Coordinates of C-alpha atoms in Angstrom, one line a residue:
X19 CA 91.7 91.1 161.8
X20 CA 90.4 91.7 158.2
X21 CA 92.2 90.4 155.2
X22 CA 94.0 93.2 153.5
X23 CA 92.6 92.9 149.8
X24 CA 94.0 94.5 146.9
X25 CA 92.1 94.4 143.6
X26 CA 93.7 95.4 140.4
X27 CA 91.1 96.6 138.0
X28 CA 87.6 98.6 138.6
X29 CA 85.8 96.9 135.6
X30 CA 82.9 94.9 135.4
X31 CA 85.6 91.7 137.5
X32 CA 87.0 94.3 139.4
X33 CA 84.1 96.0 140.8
X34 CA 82.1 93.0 141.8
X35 CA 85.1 91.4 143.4
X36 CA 85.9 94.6 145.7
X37 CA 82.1 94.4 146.2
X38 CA 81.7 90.7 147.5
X39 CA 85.5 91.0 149.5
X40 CA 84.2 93.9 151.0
X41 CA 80.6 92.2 152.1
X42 CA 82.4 89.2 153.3
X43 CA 84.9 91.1 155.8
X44 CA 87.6 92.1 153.7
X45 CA 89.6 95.1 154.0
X46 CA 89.8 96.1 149.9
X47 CA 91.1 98.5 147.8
X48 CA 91.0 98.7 144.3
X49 CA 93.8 100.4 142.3
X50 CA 92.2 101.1 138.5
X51 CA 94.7 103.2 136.1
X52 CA 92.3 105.2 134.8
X53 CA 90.7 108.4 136.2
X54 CA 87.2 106.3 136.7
X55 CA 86.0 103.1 137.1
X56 CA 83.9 100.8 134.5
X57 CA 85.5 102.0 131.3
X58 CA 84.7 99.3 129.2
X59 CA 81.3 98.9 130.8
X60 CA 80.6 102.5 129.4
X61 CA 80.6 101.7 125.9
X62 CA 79.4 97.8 126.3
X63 CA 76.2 97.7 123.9
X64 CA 76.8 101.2 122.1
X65 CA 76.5 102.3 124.8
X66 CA 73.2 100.8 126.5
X67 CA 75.2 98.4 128.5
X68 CA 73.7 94.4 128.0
X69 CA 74.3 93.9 131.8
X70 CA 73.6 89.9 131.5
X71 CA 71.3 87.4 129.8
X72 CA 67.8 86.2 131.4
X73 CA 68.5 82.5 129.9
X74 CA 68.0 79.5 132.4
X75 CA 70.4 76.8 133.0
X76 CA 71.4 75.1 130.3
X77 CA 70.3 77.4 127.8
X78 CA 72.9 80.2 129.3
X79 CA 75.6 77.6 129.3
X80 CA 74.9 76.7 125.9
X81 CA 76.1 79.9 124.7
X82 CA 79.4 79.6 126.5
X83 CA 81.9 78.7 123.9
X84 CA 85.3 78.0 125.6
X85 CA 85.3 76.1 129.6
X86 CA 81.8 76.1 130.3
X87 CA 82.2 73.6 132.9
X88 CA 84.9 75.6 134.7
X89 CA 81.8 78.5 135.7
X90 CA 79.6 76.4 137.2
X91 CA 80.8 77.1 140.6
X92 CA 81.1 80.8 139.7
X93 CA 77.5 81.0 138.3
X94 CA 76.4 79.4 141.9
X95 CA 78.0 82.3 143.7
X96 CA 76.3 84.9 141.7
X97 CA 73.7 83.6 139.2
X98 CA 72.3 86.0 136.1
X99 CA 68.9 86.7 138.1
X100 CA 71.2 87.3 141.2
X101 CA 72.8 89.7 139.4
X102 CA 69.7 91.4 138.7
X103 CA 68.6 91.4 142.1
X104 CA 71.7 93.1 143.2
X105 CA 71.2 95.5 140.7
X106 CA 67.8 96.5 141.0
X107 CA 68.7 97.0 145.0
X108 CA 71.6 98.9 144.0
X109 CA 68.7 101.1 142.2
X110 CA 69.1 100.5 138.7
X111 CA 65.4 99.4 137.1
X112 CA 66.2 96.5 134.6
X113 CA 64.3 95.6 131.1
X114 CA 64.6 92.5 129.2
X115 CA 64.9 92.4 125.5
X116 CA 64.9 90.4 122.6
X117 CA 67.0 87.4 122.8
X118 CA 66.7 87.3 126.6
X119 CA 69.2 90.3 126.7
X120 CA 69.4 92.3 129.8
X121 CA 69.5 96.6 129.7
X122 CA 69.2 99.5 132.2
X123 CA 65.9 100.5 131.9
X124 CA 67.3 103.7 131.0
X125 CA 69.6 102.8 128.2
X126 CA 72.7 104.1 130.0
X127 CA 75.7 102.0 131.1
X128 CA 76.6 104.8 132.9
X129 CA 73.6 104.0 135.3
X130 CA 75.1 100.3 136.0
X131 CA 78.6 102.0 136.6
X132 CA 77.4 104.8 138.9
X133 CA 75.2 102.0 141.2
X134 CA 78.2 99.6 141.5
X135 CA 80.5 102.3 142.5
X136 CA 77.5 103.2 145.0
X137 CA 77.8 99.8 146.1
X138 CA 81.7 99.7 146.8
X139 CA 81.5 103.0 148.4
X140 CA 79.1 101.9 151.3
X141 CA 81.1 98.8 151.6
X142 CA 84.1 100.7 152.4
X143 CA 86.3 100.0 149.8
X144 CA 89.0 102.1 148.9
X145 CA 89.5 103.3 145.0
X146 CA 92.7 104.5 143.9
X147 CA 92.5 105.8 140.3
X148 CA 95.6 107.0 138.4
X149 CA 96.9 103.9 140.1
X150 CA 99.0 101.6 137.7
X151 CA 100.6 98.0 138.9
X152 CA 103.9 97.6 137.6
X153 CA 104.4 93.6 139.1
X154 CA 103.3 91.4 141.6
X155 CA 105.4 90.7 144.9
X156 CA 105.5 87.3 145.7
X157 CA 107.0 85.7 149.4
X158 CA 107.8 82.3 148.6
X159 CA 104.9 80.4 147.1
X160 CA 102.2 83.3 147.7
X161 CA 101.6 86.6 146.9
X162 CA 102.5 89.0 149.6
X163 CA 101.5 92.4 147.6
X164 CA 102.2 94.1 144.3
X165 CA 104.6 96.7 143.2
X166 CA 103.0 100.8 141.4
X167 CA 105.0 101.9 138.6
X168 CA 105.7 104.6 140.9
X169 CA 108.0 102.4 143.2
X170 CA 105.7 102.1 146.1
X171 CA 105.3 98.1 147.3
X172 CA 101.4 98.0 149.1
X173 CA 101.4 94.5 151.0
X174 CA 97.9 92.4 150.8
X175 CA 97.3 88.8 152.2
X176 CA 95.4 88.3 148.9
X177 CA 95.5 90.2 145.2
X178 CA 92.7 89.7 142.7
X179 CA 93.6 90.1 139.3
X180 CA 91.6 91.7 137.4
X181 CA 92.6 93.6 134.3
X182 CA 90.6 92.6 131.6
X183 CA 92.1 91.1 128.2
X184 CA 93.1 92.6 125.6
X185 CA 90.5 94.2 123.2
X186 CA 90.0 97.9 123.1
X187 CA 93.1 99.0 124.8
X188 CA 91.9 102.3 124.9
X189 CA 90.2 101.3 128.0
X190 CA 93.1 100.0 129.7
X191 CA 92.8 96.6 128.9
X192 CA 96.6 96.2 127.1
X193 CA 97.4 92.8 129.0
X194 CA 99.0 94.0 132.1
X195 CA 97.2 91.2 134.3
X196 CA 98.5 88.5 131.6
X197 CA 101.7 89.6 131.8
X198 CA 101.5 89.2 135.5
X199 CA 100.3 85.8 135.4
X200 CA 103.1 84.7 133.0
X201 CA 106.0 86.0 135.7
X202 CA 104.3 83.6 138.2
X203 CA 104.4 80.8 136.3
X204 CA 101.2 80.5 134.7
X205 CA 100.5 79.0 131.5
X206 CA 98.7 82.1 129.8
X207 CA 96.8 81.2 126.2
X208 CA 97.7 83.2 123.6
X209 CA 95.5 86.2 123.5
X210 CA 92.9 86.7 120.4
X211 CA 90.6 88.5 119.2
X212 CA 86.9 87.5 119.5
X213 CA 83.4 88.6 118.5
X214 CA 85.1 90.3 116.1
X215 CA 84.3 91.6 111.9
X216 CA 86.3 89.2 109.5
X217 CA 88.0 90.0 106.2
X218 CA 87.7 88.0 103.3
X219 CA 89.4 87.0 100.3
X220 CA 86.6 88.0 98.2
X221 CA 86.8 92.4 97.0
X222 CA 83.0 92.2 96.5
X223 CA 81.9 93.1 100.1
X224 CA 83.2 96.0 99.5
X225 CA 80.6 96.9 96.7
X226 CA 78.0 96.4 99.0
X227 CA 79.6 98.1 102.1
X228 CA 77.1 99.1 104.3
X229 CA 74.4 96.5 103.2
X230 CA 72.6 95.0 105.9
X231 CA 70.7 91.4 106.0
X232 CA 68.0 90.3 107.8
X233 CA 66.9 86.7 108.2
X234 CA 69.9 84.9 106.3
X235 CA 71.8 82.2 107.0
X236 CA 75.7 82.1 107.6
X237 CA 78.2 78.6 108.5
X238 CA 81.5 78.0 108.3
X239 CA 83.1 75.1 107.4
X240 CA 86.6 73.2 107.6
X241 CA 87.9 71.3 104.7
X242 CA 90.6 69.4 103.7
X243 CA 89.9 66.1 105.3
X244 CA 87.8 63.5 103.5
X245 CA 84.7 65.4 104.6
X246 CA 84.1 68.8 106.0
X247 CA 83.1 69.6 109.0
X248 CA 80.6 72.6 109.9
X249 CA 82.3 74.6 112.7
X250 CA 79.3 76.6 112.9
X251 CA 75.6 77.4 111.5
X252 CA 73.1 80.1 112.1
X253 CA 70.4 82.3 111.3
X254 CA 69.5 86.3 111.5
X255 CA 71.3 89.4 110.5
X256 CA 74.9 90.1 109.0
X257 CA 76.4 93.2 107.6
X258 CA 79.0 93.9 104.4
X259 CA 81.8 96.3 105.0
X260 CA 84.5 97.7 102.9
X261 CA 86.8 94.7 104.6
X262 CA 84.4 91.9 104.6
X263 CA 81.6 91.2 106.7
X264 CA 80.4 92.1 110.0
X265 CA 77.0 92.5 112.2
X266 CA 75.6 89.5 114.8
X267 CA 76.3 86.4 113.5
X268 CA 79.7 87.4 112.0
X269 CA 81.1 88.1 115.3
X270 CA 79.9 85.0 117.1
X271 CA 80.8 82.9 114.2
X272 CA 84.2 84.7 114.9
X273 CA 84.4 83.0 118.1
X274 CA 83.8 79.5 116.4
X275 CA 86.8 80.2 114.1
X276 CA 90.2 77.9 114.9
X277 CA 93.0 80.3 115.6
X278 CA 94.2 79.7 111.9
X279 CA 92.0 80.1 109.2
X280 CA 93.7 78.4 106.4
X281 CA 91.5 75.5 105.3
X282 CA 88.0 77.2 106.4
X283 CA 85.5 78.2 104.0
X284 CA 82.2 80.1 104.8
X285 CA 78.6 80.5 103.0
X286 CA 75.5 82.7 103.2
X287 CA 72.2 81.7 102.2
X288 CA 70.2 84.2 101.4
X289 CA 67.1 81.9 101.4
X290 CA 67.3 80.3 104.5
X291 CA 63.6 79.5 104.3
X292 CA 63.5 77.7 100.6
X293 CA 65.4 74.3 99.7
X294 CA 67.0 74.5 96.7
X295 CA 64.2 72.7 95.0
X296 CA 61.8 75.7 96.4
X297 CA 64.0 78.3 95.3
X298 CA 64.0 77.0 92.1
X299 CA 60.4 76.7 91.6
X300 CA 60.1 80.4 92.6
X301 CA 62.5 81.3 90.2
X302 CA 60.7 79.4 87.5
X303 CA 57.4 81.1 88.6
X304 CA 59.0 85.1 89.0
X305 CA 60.8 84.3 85.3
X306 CA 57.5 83.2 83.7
X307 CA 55.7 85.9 85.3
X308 CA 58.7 88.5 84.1
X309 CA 59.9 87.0 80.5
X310 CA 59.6 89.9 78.6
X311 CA 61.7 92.1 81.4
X312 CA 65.2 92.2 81.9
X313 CA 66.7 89.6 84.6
X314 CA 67.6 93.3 86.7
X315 CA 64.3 93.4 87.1
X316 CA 63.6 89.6 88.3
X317 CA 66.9 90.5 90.9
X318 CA 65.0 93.6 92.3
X319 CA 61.8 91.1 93.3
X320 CA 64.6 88.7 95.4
X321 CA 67.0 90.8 97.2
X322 CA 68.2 94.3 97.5
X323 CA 69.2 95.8 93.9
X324 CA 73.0 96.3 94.9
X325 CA 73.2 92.3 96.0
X326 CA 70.9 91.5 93.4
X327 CA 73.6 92.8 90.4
X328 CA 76.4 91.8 92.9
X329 CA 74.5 88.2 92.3
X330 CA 74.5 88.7 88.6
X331 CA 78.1 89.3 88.0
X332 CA 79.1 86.2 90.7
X333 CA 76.6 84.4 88.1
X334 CA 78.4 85.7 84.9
X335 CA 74.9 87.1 84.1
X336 CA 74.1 90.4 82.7
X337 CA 71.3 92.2 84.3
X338 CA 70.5 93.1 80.4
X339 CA 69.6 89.8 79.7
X340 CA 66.4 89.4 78.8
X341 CA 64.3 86.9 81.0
X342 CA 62.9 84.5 78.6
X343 CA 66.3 83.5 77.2
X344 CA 67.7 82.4 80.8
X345 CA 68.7 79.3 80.1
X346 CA 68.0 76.5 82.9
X347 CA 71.9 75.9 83.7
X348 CA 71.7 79.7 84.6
X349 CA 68.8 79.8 86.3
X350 CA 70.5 76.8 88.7
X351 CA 73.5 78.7 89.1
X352 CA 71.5 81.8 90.4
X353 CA 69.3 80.1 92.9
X354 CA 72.6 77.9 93.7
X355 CA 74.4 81.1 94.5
X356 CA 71.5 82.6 96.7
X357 CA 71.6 79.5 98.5
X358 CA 75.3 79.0 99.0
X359 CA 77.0 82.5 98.2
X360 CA 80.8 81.7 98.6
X361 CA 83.3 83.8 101.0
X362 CA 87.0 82.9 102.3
X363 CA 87.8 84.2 105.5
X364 CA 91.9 85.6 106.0
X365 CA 91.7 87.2 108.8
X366 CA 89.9 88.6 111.9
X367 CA 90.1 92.6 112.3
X368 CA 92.2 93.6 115.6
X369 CA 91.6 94.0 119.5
X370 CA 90.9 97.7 118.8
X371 CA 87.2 96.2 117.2
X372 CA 86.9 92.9 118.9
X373 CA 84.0 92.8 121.7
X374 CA 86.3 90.7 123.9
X375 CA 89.6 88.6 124.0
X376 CA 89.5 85.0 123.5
X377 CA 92.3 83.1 125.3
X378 CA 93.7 84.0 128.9
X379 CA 95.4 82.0 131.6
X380 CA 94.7 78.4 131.4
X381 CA 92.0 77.4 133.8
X382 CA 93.4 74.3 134.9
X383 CA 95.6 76.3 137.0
X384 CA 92.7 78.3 138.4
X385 CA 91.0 76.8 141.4
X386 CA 87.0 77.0 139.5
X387 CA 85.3 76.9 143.0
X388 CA 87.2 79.9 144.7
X389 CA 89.1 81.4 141.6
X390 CA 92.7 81.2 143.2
X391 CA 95.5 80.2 141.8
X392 CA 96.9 76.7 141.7
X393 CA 100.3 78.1 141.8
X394 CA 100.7 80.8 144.1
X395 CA 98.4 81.0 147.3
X396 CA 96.7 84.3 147.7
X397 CA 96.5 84.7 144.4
X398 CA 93.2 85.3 142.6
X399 CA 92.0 85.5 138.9
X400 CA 88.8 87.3 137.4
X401 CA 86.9 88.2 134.6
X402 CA 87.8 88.8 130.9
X403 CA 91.5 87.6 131.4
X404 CA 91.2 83.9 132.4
X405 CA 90.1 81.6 129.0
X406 CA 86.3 81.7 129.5
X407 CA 84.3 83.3 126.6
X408 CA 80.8 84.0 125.2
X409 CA 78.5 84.6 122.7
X410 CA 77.1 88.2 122.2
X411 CA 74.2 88.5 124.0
X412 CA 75.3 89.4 128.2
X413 CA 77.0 86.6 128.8
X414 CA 80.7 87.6 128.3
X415 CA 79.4 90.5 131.4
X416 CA 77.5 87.7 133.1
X417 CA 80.9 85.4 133.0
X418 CA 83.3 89.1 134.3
X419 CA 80.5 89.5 137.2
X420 CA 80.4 85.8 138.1
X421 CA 83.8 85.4 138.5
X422 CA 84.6 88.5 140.0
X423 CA 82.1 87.8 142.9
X424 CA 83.9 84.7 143.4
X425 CA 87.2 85.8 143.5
X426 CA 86.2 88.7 146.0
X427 CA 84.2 86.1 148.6
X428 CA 86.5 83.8 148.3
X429 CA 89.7 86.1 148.9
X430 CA 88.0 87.5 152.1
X431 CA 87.2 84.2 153.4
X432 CA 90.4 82.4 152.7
X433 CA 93.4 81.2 154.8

């Protein structure tokens, strides 16, 4: 007889795990507490949907930032290009971008939604929207079934968890699956944001709110001890809010971040390409060249005018000076502040704008190479709420689609 299967959540974890349960045997059905499936798939990528990432190997687990190791097993069962494989065969023609990122040929995540649910359908799995899971039901040391908010018990020989984590709770994601996995024992890490804007100490972001950089450089560092430490470094395109700072590299540097920011420092170089010693030759050169202008003028020929006076008044400059009486201490402190422009994180902005949730239930009491539980038998985890997480790029998807194919194989094929 078929295992009776009961998946909680019809995201990106959700779907794939009904989807392999099914394929393997299973008798599945998925209870999602919305009125459709794939909510958070729909506005993944503005929209666009970065299904996955094309990188090989090592150079896809080298953008997992938290448990890498744990997904090895989970990658085997359904690689990146399988992924693409079953999507294409589901119907839905794939492009590759920059950065290795992975789209729907036709820009719509409602395209990758539509072809999954195709998928479940003509497995036979059973959706019930409008369907919301008030507890688990457990028979000793396994899980014999869960419990609706409604009152109805529904017994299953296995339940997959999948529920998401906690960021944009206006897709359902409000931590219902964590909550479950804390009643049964687990040790659950405290839920964060991640990929996420960051406010700063500094007011003068908000001067240039709206500002976007191209081709900078952005690290953070830790101090305090008798040396800092970089937590993280890298290069390409940032944005200035009325908060802070945002775009790209903010939200992975986000992810880098220790859970308190006290003590951490960061720094954008505007220059990334110059040393100092470069930077300051050009200087010397565009002064010369401009020493009967004002030093607005010099600002305009290095970086956009709003920065440029945001630049002069970080410097103590007026952008009436006149060039030639720049005096070499000021020059220094200019190109020094283009090179290493000073801003204190305090704080990351909430789950409402955070990409994903960083933290979950600890995976040492997840078995990696079938995703069940440690603790209770029949009990399966997937996706977005265990502690796995990603750069921006298709890998956080990759790591919900990985996992969720585990769990749903592995649920079918169990004892």
């Amino acid at each position: 007889m078929a295992k009776k299967i009961l998946v909680v959540g019809a995201g990106a974890a959700g779907m794939l795990a009904a989807l392999f349960a099914a394929r393997a045997g299973g008798d599945v059905t998925v209870l999602e507490r919305n009125e459709k499936p794939g909510k958070k798939i729909y506005i993944t990528g503005k929209g666009r949907c970065n299904v996955t990432n094309a990188a090989q190997g090592e150079d896809f687990m080298a953008k997992i930032v938290r448990n890498p190791r744990f997904l090895y097993a989970s990658f085997a069962a359904l690689s990146n290009q399988d992924l693409m494989r079953l999507l294409e065969e589901l119907g839905v023609a794939l492009k590759t971008e920059r950065g290795e990122r992975v789209f729907p040929a036709s820009d719509k995540s409602s395209d990758i939604i539509a072809a999954l649910r195709r998928g479940m359908e003509k497995s036979g799995v059973n959706v019930c929207y409008h369907t919301r899971v008030a507890s688990l039901v457990r028979a000793e040391d396994r899980v014999s079934g869960v419990r609706l908010e409604s009152g109805e018990t529904l017994g299953a020989d296995a339940v997959i968890l999948a529920t998401g984590g906690v960021s944009y709770p206006s897709t359902g994601s409000t931590g219902d699956g964590l909550r479950f996995a804390a009643e049964t024992g687990h040790a659950v890490e405290e839920p964060m944001p991640a990929l996420v804007p960051i406010e700063t100490r500094e007011t003068w972001p908000g001067s240039l709110s709206g500002l976007s950089l191209k081709n900078v450089g952005l690290s953070a560092w830790r101090t305090g001890g008798k040396k800092e430490k970089c937590i993280c470094a890298q290069q390409g395109e940032m944005l200035f809010t009325h908060f802070g700072v945002s775009g790209p590299m903010v939200l992975t540097l986000s992810s880098f971040l220790p859970r308190e920011l006290a003590g951490v420092r960061m720094e954008i170089d505007l220059k990334p390409a110059l040393d100092e010693q470069t930077l300051d030759a050009r200087l010397v050169r565009d002064f010369r060249e401009l020493s009967k202008k004002q030093l607005a003028t010099a600002m305009d020929g290095l970086e956009p005018h709003r920065l440029g006076m945001t630049l002069l008044d970080l410097a103590e400059l007026s952008p009436a000076l006149p060039i030639h009486s720049v005096t070499q201490e000021q020059r220094r402190r200019l190109g020094t502040l283009m090179k290493h422009l000073p801003l204190t994180p305090v704080a990351r902005r909430g789950f409402e704008e955070a990409i994903i949730t960083r933290g979950g239930v600890c995976v040492k009491e997840i078995n990696p190479s079938t995703m069940e539980s440690r603790k209770v038998k029949g009990l399966y985890f997937a996706g977005e709420m265990i502690d796995v997480d990603a750069e921006t790029g298709g890998f956080n998807l990759q790591i919900a689609f990985s996992t969720g194919a585990l769990a749903g194989k592995s649920a079918a094929e169990g004892f």
